[in-house]
mmCIF file with all atom_site columns, C-alpha atoms in Angstrom:
data_model
loop_
_atom_site.group_PDB
_atom_site.id
_atom_site.type_symbol
_atom_site.label_atom_id
_atom_site.label_alt_id
_atom_site.label_comp_id
_atom_site.label_asym_id
_atom_site.label_entity_id
_atom_site.label_seq_id
_atom_site.pdbx_PDB_ins_code
_atom_site.Cartn_x
_atom_site.Cartn_y
_atom_site.Cartn_z
_atom_site.occupancy
_atom_site.B_iso_or_equiv
_atom_site.pdbx_formal_charge
_atom_site.auth_seq_id
_atom_site.auth_comp_id
_atom_site.auth_asym_id
_atom_site.auth_atom_id
_atom_site.pdbx_PDB_model_num
ATOM 1   C CA . MET A 1 1   ? 100.522 73.622  87.266  1.00 65.00 ? 1   MET A CA 1
ATOM 2   C CA . ASN A 1 2   ? 103.507 73.980  85.843  1.00 94.00 ? 2   ASN A CA 1
ATOM 3   C CA . ILE A 1 3   ? 104.325 76.570  87.175  1.00 97.00 ? 3   ILE A CA 1
ATOM 4   C CA . LYS A 1 4   ? 107.979 79.058  85.631  1.00 98.00 ? 4   LYS A CA 1
ATOM 5   C CA . PHE A 1 5   ? 109.717 82.142  87.106  1.00 98.00 ? 5   PHE A CA 1
ATOM 6   C CA . THR A 1 6   ? 111.772 84.929  85.631  1.00 97.00 ? 6   THR A CA 1
ATOM 7   C CA . PRO A 1 7   ? 115.124 86.722  86.849  1.00 96.00 ? 7   PRO A CA 1
ATOM 8   C CA . ASP A 1 8   ? 112.572 89.401  86.949  1.00 95.00 ? 8   ASP A CA 1
ATOM 9   C CA . HIS A 1 9   ? 110.501 88.114  89.653  1.00 96.00 ? 9   HIS A CA 1
ATOM 10  C CA . GLU A 1 10  ? 107.762 87.669  87.700  1.00 97.00 ? 10  GLU A CA 1
ATOM 11  C CA . TRP A 1 11  ? 105.932 84.292  87.492  1.00 97.00 ? 11  TRP A CA 1
ATOM 12  C CA . LEU A 1 12  ? 103.940 82.350  85.127  1.00 97.00 ? 12  LEU A CA 1
ATOM 13  C CA . VAL A 1 13  ? 101.310 79.409  85.527  1.00 97.00 ? 13  VAL A CA 1
ATOM 14  C CA . ILE A 1 14  ? 100.811 77.686  81.544  1.00 97.00 ? 14  ILE A CA 1
ATOM 15  C CA . GLU A 1 15  ? 97.940  76.531  80.916  1.00 96.00 ? 15  GLU A CA 1
ATOM 16  C CA . GLY A 1 16  ? 97.820  74.843  77.892  1.00 95.00 ? 16  GLY A CA 1
ATOM 17  C CA . ASP A 1 17  ? 99.224  77.958  75.144  1.00 95.00 ? 17  ASP A CA 1
ATOM 18  C CA . THR A 1 18  ? 98.478  80.610  77.479  1.00 97.00 ? 18  THR A CA 1
ATOM 19  C CA . ALA A 1 19  ? 99.561  81.781  80.460  1.00 97.00 ? 19  ALA A CA 1
ATOM 20  C CA . THR A 1 20  ? 98.339  83.959  83.825  1.00 98.00 ? 20  THR A CA 1
ATOM 21  C CA . VAL A 1 21  ? 101.766 86.342  84.728  1.00 98.00 ? 21  VAL A CA 1
ATOM 22  C CA . GLY A 1 22  ? 102.551 88.081  88.241  1.00 97.00 ? 22  GLY A CA 1
ATOM 23  C CA . ILE A 1 23  ? 104.455 89.065  89.883  1.00 97.00 ? 23  ILE A CA 1
ATOM 24  C CA . THR A 1 24  ? 106.177 86.414  92.856  1.00 96.00 ? 24  THR A CA 1
ATOM 25  C CA . GLN A 1 25  ? 106.180 87.224  96.678  1.00 95.00 ? 25  GLN A CA 1
ATOM 26  C CA . HIS A 1 26  ? 109.544 88.026  96.826  1.00 94.00 ? 26  HIS A CA 1
ATOM 27  C CA . ALA A 1 27  ? 109.538 91.275  94.175  1.00 94.00 ? 27  ALA A CA 1
ATOM 28  C CA . GLN A 1 28  ? 106.401 92.213  96.501  1.00 94.00 ? 28  GLN A CA 1
ATOM 29  C CA . ASP A 1 29  ? 108.203 91.937  99.422  1.00 93.00 ? 29  ASP A CA 1
ATOM 30  C CA . ALA A 1 30  ? 110.258 94.263  97.849  1.00 93.00 ? 30  ALA A CA 1
ATOM 31  C CA . LEU A 1 31  ? 108.756 96.585  96.868  1.00 94.00 ? 31  LEU A CA 1
ATOM 32  C CA . GLY A 1 32  ? 106.273 97.318  100.085 1.00 93.00 ? 32  GLY A CA 1
ATOM 33  C CA . ASP A 1 33  ? 102.813 98.908  100.275 1.00 96.00 ? 33  ASP A CA 1
ATOM 34  C CA . VAL A 1 34  ? 101.474 98.260  95.661  1.00 96.00 ? 34  VAL A CA 1
ATOM 35  C CA . VAL A 1 35  ? 99.608  101.243 95.192  1.00 97.00 ? 35  VAL A CA 1
ATOM 36  C CA . PHE A 1 36  ? 99.160  102.119 91.595  1.00 97.00 ? 36  PHE A CA 1
ATOM 37  C CA . VAL A 1 37  ? 99.707  99.387  88.826  1.00 97.00 ? 37  VAL A CA 1
ATOM 38  C CA . ASP A 1 38  ? 99.458  99.704  85.033  1.00 97.00 ? 38  ASP A CA 1
ATOM 39  C CA . LEU A 1 39  ? 98.461  97.373  83.367  1.00 97.00 ? 39  LEU A CA 1
ATOM 40  C CA . PRO A 1 40  ? 98.883  96.553  79.277  1.00 97.00 ? 40  PRO A CA 1
ATOM 41  C CA . GLU A 1 41  ? 96.988  96.818  76.783  1.00 97.00 ? 41  GLU A CA 1
ATOM 42  C CA . VAL A 1 42  ? 94.526  94.267  75.762  1.00 98.00 ? 42  VAL A CA 1
ATOM 43  C CA . GLY A 1 43  ? 95.134  92.584  72.484  1.00 98.00 ? 43  GLY A CA 1
ATOM 44  C CA . LYS A 1 44  ? 98.289  93.610  72.358  1.00 97.00 ? 44  LYS A CA 1
ATOM 45  C CA . THR A 1 45  ? 101.398 91.192  71.397  1.00 97.00 ? 45  THR A CA 1
ATOM 46  C CA . LEU A 1 46  ? 104.783 91.749  73.366  1.00 97.00 ? 46  LEU A CA 1
ATOM 47  C CA . ALA A 1 47  ? 107.951 90.650  73.011  1.00 97.00 ? 47  ALA A CA 1
ATOM 48  C CA . ALA A 1 48  ? 110.057 88.590  75.815  1.00 96.00 ? 48  ALA A CA 1
ATOM 49  C CA . LYS A 1 49  ? 111.765 91.161  77.834  1.00 96.00 ? 49  LYS A CA 1
ATOM 50  C CA . ASP A 1 50  ? 109.858 93.903  77.250  1.00 97.00 ? 50  ASP A CA 1
ATOM 51  C CA . VAL A 1 51  ? 107.856 96.222  79.709  1.00 97.00 ? 51  VAL A CA 1
ATOM 52  C CA . ALA A 1 52  ? 104.198 94.683  79.515  1.00 97.00 ? 52  ALA A CA 1
ATOM 53  C CA . GLY A 1 53  ? 103.468 97.758  83.165  1.00 96.00 ? 53  GLY A CA 1
ATOM 54  C CA . VAL A 1 54  ? 104.788 99.191  85.824  1.00 96.00 ? 54  VAL A CA 1
ATOM 55  C CA . VAL A 1 55  ? 103.630 97.985  89.725  1.00 96.00 ? 55  VAL A CA 1
ATOM 56  C CA . GLU A 1 56  ? 104.493 101.488 92.203  1.00 96.00 ? 56  GLU A CA 1
ATOM 57  C CA . SER A 1 57  ? 104.757 100.920 95.721  1.00 95.00 ? 57  SER A CA 1
ATOM 58  C CA . VAL A 1 58  ? 105.268 103.782 98.418  1.00 93.00 ? 58  VAL A CA 1
ATOM 59  C CA . LYS A 1 59  ? 108.771 103.422 98.664  1.00 90.00 ? 59  LYS A CA 1
ATOM 60  C CA . ALA A 1 60  ? 109.185 102.192 94.234  1.00 91.00 ? 60  ALA A CA 1
ATOM 61  C CA . ALA A 1 61  ? 108.278 101.628 91.197  1.00 93.00 ? 61  ALA A CA 1
ATOM 62  C CA . ALA A 1 62  ? 108.934 98.961  88.470  1.00 95.00 ? 62  ALA A CA 1
ATOM 63  C CA . ASP A 1 63  ? 108.368 97.967  85.602  1.00 96.00 ? 63  ASP A CA 1
ATOM 64  C CA . VAL A 1 64  ? 106.636 94.619  84.786  1.00 96.00 ? 64  VAL A CA 1
ATOM 65  C CA . TYR A 1 65  ? 108.320 92.856  81.749  1.00 97.00 ? 65  TYR A CA 1
ATOM 66  C CA . MET A 1 66  ? 107.397 90.279  79.510  1.00 97.00 ? 66  MET A CA 1
ATOM 67  C CA . PRO A 1 67  ? 108.250 86.783  80.578  1.00 97.00 ? 67  PRO A CA 1
ATOM 68  C CA . VAL A 1 68  ? 107.746 85.041  77.250  1.00 97.00 ? 68  VAL A CA 1
ATOM 69  C CA . THR A 1 69  ? 106.507 86.409  73.804  1.00 98.00 ? 69  THR A CA 1
ATOM 70  C CA . GLY A 1 70  ? 102.203 86.694  73.395  1.00 98.00 ? 70  GLY A CA 1
ATOM 71  C CA . GLU A 1 71  ? 99.317  88.298  72.813  1.00 98.00 ? 71  GLU A CA 1
ATOM 72  C CA . VAL A 1 72  ? 97.874  90.076  76.405  1.00 98.00 ? 72  VAL A CA 1
ATOM 73  C CA . LEU A 1 73  ? 94.583  88.643  76.724  1.00 98.00 ? 73  LEU A CA 1
ATOM 74  C CA . ALA A 1 74  ? 93.314  89.664  79.409  1.00 98.00 ? 74  ALA A CA 1
ATOM 75  C CA . VAL A 1 75  ? 94.522  91.621  82.562  1.00 98.00 ? 75  VAL A CA 1
ATOM 76  C CA . ASN A 1 76  ? 93.784  92.052  85.910  1.00 98.00 ? 76  ASN A CA 1
ATOM 77  C CA . GLU A 1 77  ? 90.611  94.972  87.169  1.00 97.00 ? 77  GLU A CA 1
ATOM 78  C CA . ASP A 1 78  ? 90.730  93.299  90.482  1.00 97.00 ? 78  ASP A CA 1
ATOM 79  C CA . LEU A 1 79  ? 93.760  94.406  90.718  1.00 97.00 ? 79  LEU A CA 1
ATOM 80  C CA . ARG A 1 80  ? 93.545  97.426  88.782  1.00 95.00 ? 80  ARG A CA 1
ATOM 81  C CA . ALA A 1 81  ? 90.681  98.500  91.458  1.00 97.00 ? 81  ALA A CA 1
ATOM 82  C CA . ASP A 1 82  ? 92.887  97.452  94.504  1.00 97.00 ? 82  ASP A CA 1
ATOM 83  C CA . PRO A 1 83  ? 96.688  97.219  94.356  1.00 97.00 ? 83  PRO A CA 1
ATOM 84  C CA . SER A 1 84  ? 97.206  96.061  96.918  1.00 96.00 ? 84  SER A CA 1
ATOM 85  C CA . LEU A 1 85  ? 96.276  92.554  95.415  1.00 97.00 ? 85  LEU A CA 1
ATOM 86  C CA . ALA A 1 86  ? 99.936  92.334  94.745  1.00 96.00 ? 86  ALA A CA 1
ATOM 87  C CA . ASN A 1 87  ? 100.400 92.016  98.280  1.00 96.00 ? 87  ASN A CA 1
ATOM 88  C CA . SER A 1 88  ? 97.761  90.523  100.085 1.00 96.00 ? 88  SER A CA 1
ATOM 89  C CA . ASP A 1 89  ? 97.834  87.270  97.198  1.00 96.00 ? 89  ASP A CA 1
ATOM 90  C CA . PRO A 1 90  ? 100.877 87.932  94.569  1.00 96.00 ? 90  PRO A CA 1
ATOM 91  C CA . MET A 1 91  ? 100.128 84.421  93.422  1.00 93.00 ? 91  MET A CA 1
ATOM 92  C CA . GLY A 1 92  ? 96.620  84.380  92.968  1.00 95.00 ? 92  GLY A CA 1
ATOM 93  C CA . SER A 1 93  ? 94.361  86.889  93.829  1.00 97.00 ? 93  SER A CA 1
ATOM 94  C CA . GLY A 1 94  ? 97.021  89.911  92.787  1.00 97.00 ? 94  GLY A CA 1
ATOM 95  C CA . TRP A 1 95  ? 97.935  88.509  89.023  1.00 98.00 ? 95  TRP A CA 1
ATOM 96  C CA . PHE A 1 96  ? 98.377  90.844  86.388  1.00 98.00 ? 96  PHE A CA 1
ATOM 97  C CA . PHE A 1 97  ? 97.965  89.415  82.867  1.00 98.00 ? 97  PHE A CA 1
ATOM 98  C CA . LYS A 1 98  ? 97.340  86.089  80.803  1.00 98.00 ? 98  LYS A CA 1
ATOM 99  C CA . ILE A 1 99  ? 98.717  85.578  76.944  1.00 98.00 ? 99  ILE A CA 1
ATOM 100 C CA . LYS A 1 100 ? 98.560  84.018  74.462  1.00 98.00 ? 100 LYS A CA 1
ATOM 101 C CA . LEU A 1 101 ? 101.660 82.194  74.382  1.00 97.00 ? 101 LEU A CA 1
ATOM 102 C CA . SER A 1 102 ? 103.482 83.173  70.423  1.00 97.00 ? 102 SER A CA 1
ATOM 103 C CA . ASN A 1 103 ? 106.232 81.007  71.141  1.00 95.00 ? 103 ASN A CA 1
ATOM 104 C CA . PRO A 1 104 ? 106.058 77.785  73.957  1.00 94.00 ? 104 PRO A CA 1
ATOM 105 C CA . ALA A 1 105 ? 109.788 77.454  74.182  1.00 96.00 ? 105 ALA A CA 1
ATOM 106 C CA . GLU A 1 106 ? 110.970 80.037  75.350  1.00 97.00 ? 106 GLU A CA 1
ATOM 107 C CA . LEU A 1 107 ? 109.156 79.188  78.192  1.00 96.00 ? 107 LEU A CA 1
ATOM 108 C CA . ASP A 1 108 ? 112.801 76.479  78.058  1.00 96.00 ? 108 ASP A CA 1
ATOM 109 C CA . GLY A 1 109 ? 114.049 79.700  79.247  1.00 96.00 ? 109 GLY A CA 1
ATOM 110 C CA . LEU A 1 110 ? 112.930 80.290  81.987  1.00 97.00 ? 110 LEU A CA 1
ATOM 111 C CA . MET A 1 111 ? 113.733 79.045  85.727  1.00 97.00 ? 111 MET A CA 1
ATOM 112 C CA . ASP A 1 112 ? 111.313 76.539  87.453  1.00 96.00 ? 112 ASP A CA 1
ATOM 113 C CA . GLU A 1 113 ? 110.267 76.350  91.462  1.00 95.00 ? 113 GLU A CA 1
ATOM 114 C CA . THR A 1 114 ? 113.504 74.917  92.559  1.00 95.00 ? 114 THR A CA 1
ATOM 115 C CA . SER A 1 115 ? 115.351 77.147  90.269  1.00 96.00 ? 115 SER A CA 1
ATOM 116 C CA . TYR A 1 116 ? 113.758 79.829  92.019  1.00 97.00 ? 116 TYR A CA 1
ATOM 117 C CA . LYS A 1 117 ? 113.702 79.642  94.824  1.00 95.00 ? 117 LYS A CA 1
ATOM 118 C CA . THR A 1 118 ? 118.174 79.036  94.553  1.00 96.00 ? 118 THR A CA 1
ATOM 119 C CA . TYR A 1 119 ? 118.266 81.827  92.503  1.00 96.00 ? 119 TYR A CA 1
ATOM 120 C CA . GLU A 1 120 ? 115.785 83.838  95.055  1.00 91.00 ? 120 GLU A CA 1
ATOM 121 C CA . GLN A 1 121 ? 118.183 83.132  98.408  1.00 90.00 ? 121 GLN A CA 1
ATOM 122 C CA . ASN A 1 122 ? 121.205 84.215  96.141  1.00 86.00 ? 122 ASN A CA 1
ATOM 123 C CA . ALA A 1 123 ? 119.208 87.822  94.793  1.00 76.00 ? 123 ALA A CA 1
#
């Protein structure tokens, strides 16, 4: 499994020219109990660092950023119906959306798991 992380605490699991995107354990820990998610529109193309959605908790609201440029292929309707999945399984059933990569070279600018763990400890 090829997984990358952003400085904004999003993760991507890359499979060929698609990626599944969600928030990390660190992000959900910081947010607390997630009560609402706003997901991007399927078919929309977003640039890296564009706001792709919003996650709201009892403590705060935070933007979810597009980690790389791509077209939104699918959103997690289960997460929309049950936002607590972002807390209970943030790197599994709590995924946010799937994208078709427009520029796979952008992945080179993201962190691997080892680099992210070091970054997370200093966050």
